[in-house]
Short mmCIF file of C-alpha atoms and ligand atoms in Angstrom, two decimals:
data_model
loop_
_atom_site.label_atom_id
_atom_site.label_comp_id
_atom_site.label_asym_id
_atom_site.label_seq_id
_atom_site.Cartn_x
_atom_site.Cartn_y
_atom_site.Cartn_z
CA UNK A 1 0.00 0.01 -0.01
CA UNK A 2 2.24 2.78 -1.30
CA UNK A 3 -0.45 5.33 -2.03
CA UNK A 4 0.53 8.98 -1.65
CA UNK A 5 -2.26 11.50 -1.63
CA UNK A 6 -2.10 14.67 -3.65
CA UNK A 7 -2.97 17.99 -2.03
CA UNK A 8 -5.13 20.79 -3.31
CA UNK A 9 -5.64 23.97 -1.26
CA UNK A 10 -5.19 22.10 2.01
CA UNK A 11 -7.38 19.19 0.97
CA UNK A 12 -6.25 15.60 0.32
CA UNK A 13 -6.99 14.08 -3.08
CA UNK A 14 -6.74 10.49 -4.25
CA UNK A 15 -3.48 9.96 -6.12
CA UNK A 16 -5.20 9.87 -9.55
CA UNK A 17 -6.49 13.41 -9.13
CA UNK A 18 -3.99 16.04 -10.20
CA UNK A 19 -3.92 19.38 -8.37
CA UNK A 20 -2.89 21.35 -11.50
CA UNK A 21 -5.99 20.10 -13.26
CA UNK A 22 -8.16 21.32 -10.43
CA UNK A 23 -7.22 24.93 -11.27
CA UNK A 24 -8.34 24.53 -14.88
CA UNK A 25 -11.72 23.40 -13.63
CA UNK A 26 -12.58 26.80 -12.19
CA UNK A 27 -12.38 28.30 -15.71
CA UNK A 28 -14.46 25.58 -17.36
CA UNK A 29 -16.95 27.10 -19.81
CA UNK A 30 -20.38 25.95 -18.63
CA UNK A 31 -23.43 25.65 -20.89
CA UNK A 32 -26.96 26.44 -19.76
CA UNK A 33 -28.03 22.84 -20.31
CA UNK A 34 -25.07 21.15 -18.59
CA UNK A 35 -26.09 18.78 -15.80
CA UNK A 36 -23.62 18.20 -12.97
CA UNK A 37 -24.33 15.45 -10.44
CA UNK A 38 -22.24 16.45 -7.43
CA UNK A 39 -21.65 14.52 -4.20
CA UNK A 40 -19.21 13.85 -1.42
CA UNK A 41 -18.06 10.30 -2.35
CA UNK A 42 -20.35 7.37 -1.43
CA UNK A 43 -23.53 9.41 -1.25
CA UNK A 44 -25.46 8.06 -4.22
CA UNK A 45 -23.54 9.34 -7.24
CA UNK A 46 -23.98 6.17 -9.34
CA UNK A 47 -27.69 6.05 -8.47
CA UNK A 48 -28.21 9.60 -9.79
CA UNK A 49 -26.08 8.85 -12.85
CA UNK A 50 -28.51 6.06 -13.65
CA UNK A 51 -31.63 8.14 -12.97
CA UNK A 52 -30.44 11.07 -15.07
CA UNK A 53 -29.32 8.83 -17.96
CA UNK A 54 -32.63 7.02 -18.06
CA UNK A 55 -34.53 10.30 -17.98
CA UNK A 56 -32.29 11.64 -20.74
CA UNK A 57 -33.28 8.73 -22.98
CA UNK A 58 -36.94 9.06 -22.10
CA UNK A 59 -36.93 5.78 -20.20
CA UNK A 60 -35.61 3.84 -23.18
CA UNK A 61 -33.58 1.20 -21.35
CA UNK A 62 -32.02 -0.43 -24.39
CA UNK A 63 -30.77 2.92 -25.67
CA UNK A 64 -29.45 3.87 -22.22
CA UNK A 65 -27.68 0.51 -21.93
CA UNK A 66 -25.79 0.86 -25.21
CA UNK A 67 -23.03 2.64 -23.31
CA UNK A 68 -21.54 2.22 -19.87
CA UNK A 69 -22.84 4.52 -17.24
CA UNK A 70 -19.50 6.26 -16.76
CA UNK A 71 -19.41 7.01 -20.50
CA UNK A 72 -22.89 8.52 -20.46
CA UNK A 73 -22.11 10.51 -17.37
CA UNK A 74 -18.34 10.86 -17.13
CA UNK A 75 -16.32 11.84 -14.08
CA UNK A 76 -15.72 15.54 -14.66
CA UNK A 77 -12.47 16.15 -12.86
CA UNK A 78 -10.73 12.80 -13.07
CA UNK A 79 -7.33 13.31 -14.74
CA UNK A 80 -9.11 16.09 -16.51
CA UNK A 81 -6.06 17.80 -17.96
CA UNK A 82 -5.07 14.86 -20.09
CA UNK A 83 -8.17 12.73 -20.25
CA UNK A 84 -9.79 12.48 -23.64
CA UNK A 85 -13.21 13.00 -22.10
CA UNK A 86 -12.33 16.31 -20.56
CA UNK A 87 -10.57 17.60 -23.64
CA UNK A 88 -13.53 16.64 -25.79
CA UNK A 89 -16.07 18.33 -23.55
CA UNK A 90 -16.01 21.64 -25.49
CA UNK A 91 -17.21 19.77 -28.58
CA UNK A 92 -19.48 17.30 -26.82
CA UNK A 93 -23.15 17.52 -27.77
CA UNK A 94 -25.68 19.00 -25.36
CA UNK A 95 -26.81 18.22 -22.82
CA UNK A 96 -23.52 17.25 -21.24
CA UNK A 97 -24.18 15.01 -18.26
CA UNK A 98 -21.33 14.94 -15.76
CA UNK A 99 -20.55 13.61 -12.31
CA UNK A 100 -18.25 15.28 -9.89
CA UNK A 101 -17.11 15.38 -6.26
CA UNK A 102 -16.14 19.03 -6.28
CA UNK A 103 -16.55 21.27 -3.28
CA UNK A 104 -18.55 24.39 -4.10
CA UNK A 105 -15.42 26.55 -3.73
CA UNK A 106 -13.53 24.42 -6.30
CA UNK A 107 -16.36 24.10 -8.85
CA UNK A 108 -16.38 25.94 -12.21
CA UNK A 109 -17.01 29.58 -11.36
CA UNK A 110 -19.80 29.85 -13.95
CA UNK A 111 -21.60 26.93 -12.32
CA UNK A 112 -21.46 28.62 -8.93
CA UNK A 113 -22.79 31.79 -10.57
CA UNK A 114 -25.92 30.08 -11.86
CA UNK A 115 -25.03 28.68 -15.29
CA UNK A 116 -25.83 24.99 -15.91
CA UNK A 117 -27.57 22.75 -13.41
CA UNK A 118 -26.38 20.97 -10.27
CA UNK A 119 -28.04 17.98 -8.69
CA UNK A 120 -26.33 17.64 -5.30
CA UNK A 121 -26.86 14.45 -3.32
CA UNK A 122 -26.09 14.19 0.41
CA UNK A 123 -26.23 11.08 2.61
CA UNK A 124 -26.10 10.72 6.39
CA UNK A 125 -22.47 10.87 7.55
CA UNK A 126 -22.52 7.55 9.43
CA UNK A 127 -23.48 5.52 6.36
CA UNK A 128 -21.10 7.56 4.19
CA UNK A 129 -18.25 6.79 6.62
CA UNK A 130 -19.01 3.06 6.47
CA UNK A 131 -19.35 3.03 2.70
CA UNK A 132 -16.19 5.11 2.22
CA UNK A 133 -14.26 2.83 4.61
CA UNK A 134 -15.02 -0.25 2.50
CA UNK A 135 -14.38 1.71 -0.70
CA UNK A 136 -10.80 2.48 0.47
CA UNK A 137 -9.91 -1.21 0.33
CA UNK A 138 -10.96 -1.63 -3.28
CA UNK A 139 -9.74 1.62 -4.83
CA UNK A 140 -6.06 1.44 -5.63
CA UNK A 141 -5.51 5.22 -5.40
CA UNK A 142 -6.82 5.42 -1.81
CA UNK A 143 -4.89 4.26 1.26
CA UNK A 144 -6.06 1.07 2.96
CA UNK A 145 -7.48 2.05 6.36
CA UNK A 146 -5.39 0.73 9.26
CA UNK A 147 -8.51 0.23 11.39
CA UNK A 148 -12.15 1.30 11.51
CA UNK A 149 -11.38 3.41 14.62
CA UNK A 150 -8.67 5.34 12.81
CA UNK A 151 -10.84 5.71 9.71
CA UNK A 152 -13.66 7.31 11.70
CA UNK A 153 -11.13 9.78 13.17
CA UNK A 154 -9.82 10.59 9.70
CA UNK A 155 -13.37 11.01 8.38
CA UNK A 156 -14.29 13.47 11.12
CA UNK A 157 -11.01 15.36 10.74
CA UNK A 158 -11.32 15.49 6.98
CA UNK A 159 -8.04 13.64 6.50
CA UNK A 160 -9.35 11.79 3.44
CA UNK A 161 -9.56 12.39 -0.27
CA UNK A 162 -12.10 15.21 -0.78
CA UNK A 163 -11.58 16.51 2.73
CA UNK A 164 -14.25 16.75 5.40
CA UNK A 165 -17.78 15.53 4.69
CA UNK A 166 -19.28 18.44 6.62
CA UNK A 167 -17.35 21.10 4.68
CA UNK A 168 -18.50 19.62 1.39
CA UNK A 169 -22.14 19.12 2.32
CA UNK A 170 -22.54 22.38 4.18
CA UNK A 171 -21.02 24.48 1.41
CA UNK A 172 -23.52 23.11 -1.07
CA UNK A 173 -26.34 23.26 1.50
CA UNK A 174 -25.63 26.95 1.84
CA UNK A 175 -26.34 27.32 -1.87
CA UNK A 176 -29.30 24.95 -2.01
CA UNK A 177 -31.66 27.78 -2.90
CA UNK A 178 -29.63 28.86 -5.93
CA UNK A 179 -32.01 28.46 -8.87
CA UNK A 180 -29.57 26.09 -10.60
CA UNK A 181 -29.13 23.79 -7.58
CA UNK A 182 -31.32 20.85 -6.58
CA UNK A 183 -30.33 19.47 -3.16
CA UNK A 184 -31.36 15.81 -2.61
CA UNK A 185 -30.80 13.32 0.18
CA UNK A 186 -30.02 9.64 -0.30
CA UNK A 187 -32.47 8.67 2.44
CA UNK A 188 -35.33 10.49 0.66
CA UNK A 189 -34.48 8.58 -2.50
CA UNK A 190 -34.75 5.35 -0.56
CA UNK A 191 -38.03 6.35 1.04
CA UNK A 192 -39.84 7.56 -2.06
CA UNK A 193 -37.75 7.09 -5.20
CA UNK A 194 -40.60 8.08 -7.46
CA UNK A 195 -41.12 11.44 -5.80
CA UNK A 196 -37.42 12.26 -6.03
CA UNK A 197 -37.19 11.15 -9.66
CA UNK A 198 -40.10 13.45 -10.47
CA UNK A 199 -38.28 16.29 -8.74
CA UNK A 200 -35.20 15.63 -10.84
CA UNK A 201 -37.19 15.60 -14.12
CA UNK A 202 -38.96 18.81 -13.21
CA UNK A 203 -35.78 20.52 -12.14
CA UNK A 204 -34.11 19.59 -15.44
CA UNK A 205 -37.17 20.74 -17.36
CA UNK A 206 -37.43 17.40 -19.13
CA UNK A 207 -41.07 16.48 -19.73
CA UNK A 208 -41.79 12.85 -18.92
CA UNK A 209 -44.88 10.67 -18.66
CA UNK A 210 -45.78 8.67 -15.53
CA UNK A 211 -44.80 5.53 -17.50
CA UNK A 212 -41.32 6.90 -18.06
CA UNK A 213 -41.02 7.61 -14.34
CA UNK A 214 -42.09 4.01 -13.63
CA UNK A 215 -39.33 2.69 -15.87
CA UNK A 216 -36.69 4.99 -14.36
CA UNK A 217 -37.66 3.90 -10.84
CA UNK A 218 -37.56 0.22 -11.81
CA UNK A 219 -34.26 0.29 -13.64
CA UNK A 220 -32.42 2.39 -11.05
CA UNK A 221 -33.11 -0.11 -8.29
CA UNK A 222 -30.06 -1.37 -6.39
CA UNK A 223 -30.51 -4.95 -7.53
CA UNK A 224 -31.06 -4.01 -11.15
CA UNK A 225 -27.97 -1.83 -11.18
CA UNK A 226 -25.86 -4.41 -9.36
CA UNK A 227 -26.60 -7.02 -12.04
CA UNK A 228 -26.48 -4.75 -15.08
CA UNK A 229 -23.06 -4.81 -16.77
CA UNK A 230 -23.51 -1.22 -18.03
CA UNK A 231 -24.02 0.13 -14.51
CA UNK A 232 -21.94 -2.27 -12.47
CA UNK A 233 -18.50 -0.87 -13.03
CA UNK A 234 -16.62 -3.22 -10.79
CA UNK A 235 -17.85 -6.67 -10.21
CA UNK A 236 -16.67 -9.49 -12.34
CA UNK A 237 -14.79 -7.46 -14.92
CA UNK A 238 -11.80 -5.29 -15.37
CA UNK A 239 -12.45 -1.64 -14.83
CA UNK A 240 -11.32 1.28 -16.94
CA UNK A 241 -8.50 3.31 -15.53
CA UNK A 242 -7.60 0.42 -13.29
CA UNK A 243 -8.46 2.13 -10.04
CA UNK A 244 -10.87 -0.54 -8.79
CA UNK A 245 -9.68 -3.92 -7.49
CA UNK A 246 -12.78 -6.05 -7.59
CA UNK A 247 -11.08 -8.82 -5.65
CA UNK A 248 -11.09 -6.49 -2.62
CA UNK A 249 -14.73 -5.58 -2.51
CA UNK A 250 -17.84 -4.68 -4.40
CA UNK A 251 -19.17 -1.29 -5.47
CA UNK A 252 -22.78 -2.38 -4.95
CA UNK A 253 -22.24 -3.27 -1.35
CA UNK A 254 -25.49 -2.94 0.60
CA UNK A 255 -27.38 0.10 -0.65
CA UNK A 256 -29.39 0.67 2.52
CA UNK A 257 -29.93 3.25 5.22
CA UNK A 258 -28.55 2.32 8.65
CA UNK A 259 -25.70 -0.08 7.87
CA UNK A 260 -23.61 2.13 10.20
CA UNK A 261 -25.06 0.08 13.08
CA UNK A 262 -22.93 -2.89 12.11
CA UNK A 263 -19.73 -0.80 12.45
CA UNK A 264 -20.13 1.91 15.12
CA UNK A 265 -19.78 1.06 18.76
CA UNK A 266 -22.20 2.86 21.12
CA UNK A 267 -19.40 5.07 22.29
CA UNK A 268 -18.29 5.93 18.73
CA UNK A 269 -21.86 6.60 17.78
CA UNK A 270 -22.42 9.05 20.65
CA UNK A 271 -19.21 10.88 19.99
CA UNK A 272 -19.86 11.06 16.24
CA UNK A 273 -23.45 12.27 16.77
CA UNK A 274 -22.27 15.02 19.13
CA UNK A 275 -19.69 16.20 16.59
CA UNK A 276 -22.19 16.44 13.73
CA UNK A 277 -24.93 17.91 15.89
CA UNK A 278 -22.63 20.82 16.50
CA UNK A 279 -21.76 21.16 12.80
CA UNK A 280 -25.24 20.65 11.34
CA UNK A 281 -27.51 21.89 14.14
CA UNK A 282 -27.33 25.58 13.30
CA UNK A 283 -27.78 24.94 9.55
CA UNK A 284 -31.13 23.15 9.66
CA UNK A 285 -29.82 20.24 7.62
CA UNK A 286 -31.04 16.91 9.00
CA UNK A 287 -30.72 13.29 8.00
CA UNK A 288 -32.57 10.07 8.57
CA UNK A 289 -30.25 7.48 10.12
CA UNK A 290 -32.72 4.67 10.62
CA UNK A 291 -33.95 3.59 7.23
P1 A3P B 1 -23.04 1.21 0.36
O1 A3P B 1 -21.57 1.10 0.34
O2 A3P B 1 -23.58 1.70 1.69
O3 A3P B 1 -23.74 -0.02 -0.12
P2 A3P B 1 -21.48 6.46 -4.81
O4 A3P B 1 -22.21 6.08 -6.06
O5 A3P B 1 -21.64 7.89 -4.48
O6 A3P B 1 -20.08 5.99 -4.80
O7 A3P B 1 -22.23 5.73 -3.60
C1 A3P B 1 -22.16 4.35 -3.46
C2 A3P B 1 -23.17 3.90 -2.43
O8 A3P B 1 -24.47 3.98 -3.02
C3 A3P B 1 -22.97 2.47 -2.01
O9 A3P B 1 -23.45 2.38 -0.68
C4 A3P B 1 -23.88 1.75 -3.03
O10 A3P B 1 -24.26 0.46 -2.61
C5 A3P B 1 -25.08 2.72 -3.00
N1 A3P B 1 -25.92 2.57 -4.21
C6 A3P B 1 -25.54 2.51 -5.51
N2 A3P B 1 -26.61 2.35 -6.30
C7 A3P B 1 -27.67 2.34 -5.51
C8 A3P B 1 -29.09 2.22 -5.76
N3 A3P B 1 -29.54 2.07 -7.01
N4 A3P B 1 -29.91 2.24 -4.71
C9 A3P B 1 -29.45 2.39 -3.46
N5 A3P B 1 -28.12 2.51 -3.16
C10 A3P B 1 -27.27 2.50 -4.18
#
């Protein structure tokens, strides 16, 4: 495990993310119809990629499944300076669908000023910590955690790629009422997927029938995505870019609310809750931890 993190403005980045590229991102020329799915890692990015792609193709599953999900909705900032995807973005047809883990303060300036559209997804920090912990074992550009105890410390302190969860989520939460931002929560998607999918379609201004919504809900289910080779980027096959080691874990792990209970001790849980109560309390942002 010889992974060295990169640094960008005081924040750790996985070793495949290049700090110099991050500066170019701020000047990215945004189009009105660009769609950015933005998250702190492990908060439902792939789920939204699927929902947005299916909506884009009007619920036509066979059309949607002609390409892999990460080709339909590429990772915006990954190796952006030299990646073919990033270089081709200026000529890519509209609407450009992109996924990203950028903090608000590192996002393209035009996006933060209201151009293009942002679907931000947040998930309760306990389940994110658990999901991110397991993810570190399977991603070759992230350090293997030495223990769960240490990982929780690092998570709270923001000593991980993409920095602190609370900085990321709260920055975007502060801008949730920007007309070009839709702020969603993973737990709401679990509770009433249909309602959240309708919100997404309306926000994007894409007119869809109730039948299309039905199809989108059906084909974005955890089990469907886990067994679909166009959405399951890890299991049972080699992965592009080589950053996933599928012998070390699975991307479609559990997909539930409340798995934190199998990892947090009572003491950890109380300490963690107290920390986030202080951070989130004054902001009005709340999460469902129970599922
Ligand atoms: P778990 O590790 O808790 O299972 P991201 O896409 O942001 O990396 O987030 C990955 C997390 O979302 C994983 O959580 C994964 O299982 C879950 N996930 C992916 N697709 C999902 C779906 N269709 N429904 C519910 N959860 C999903």
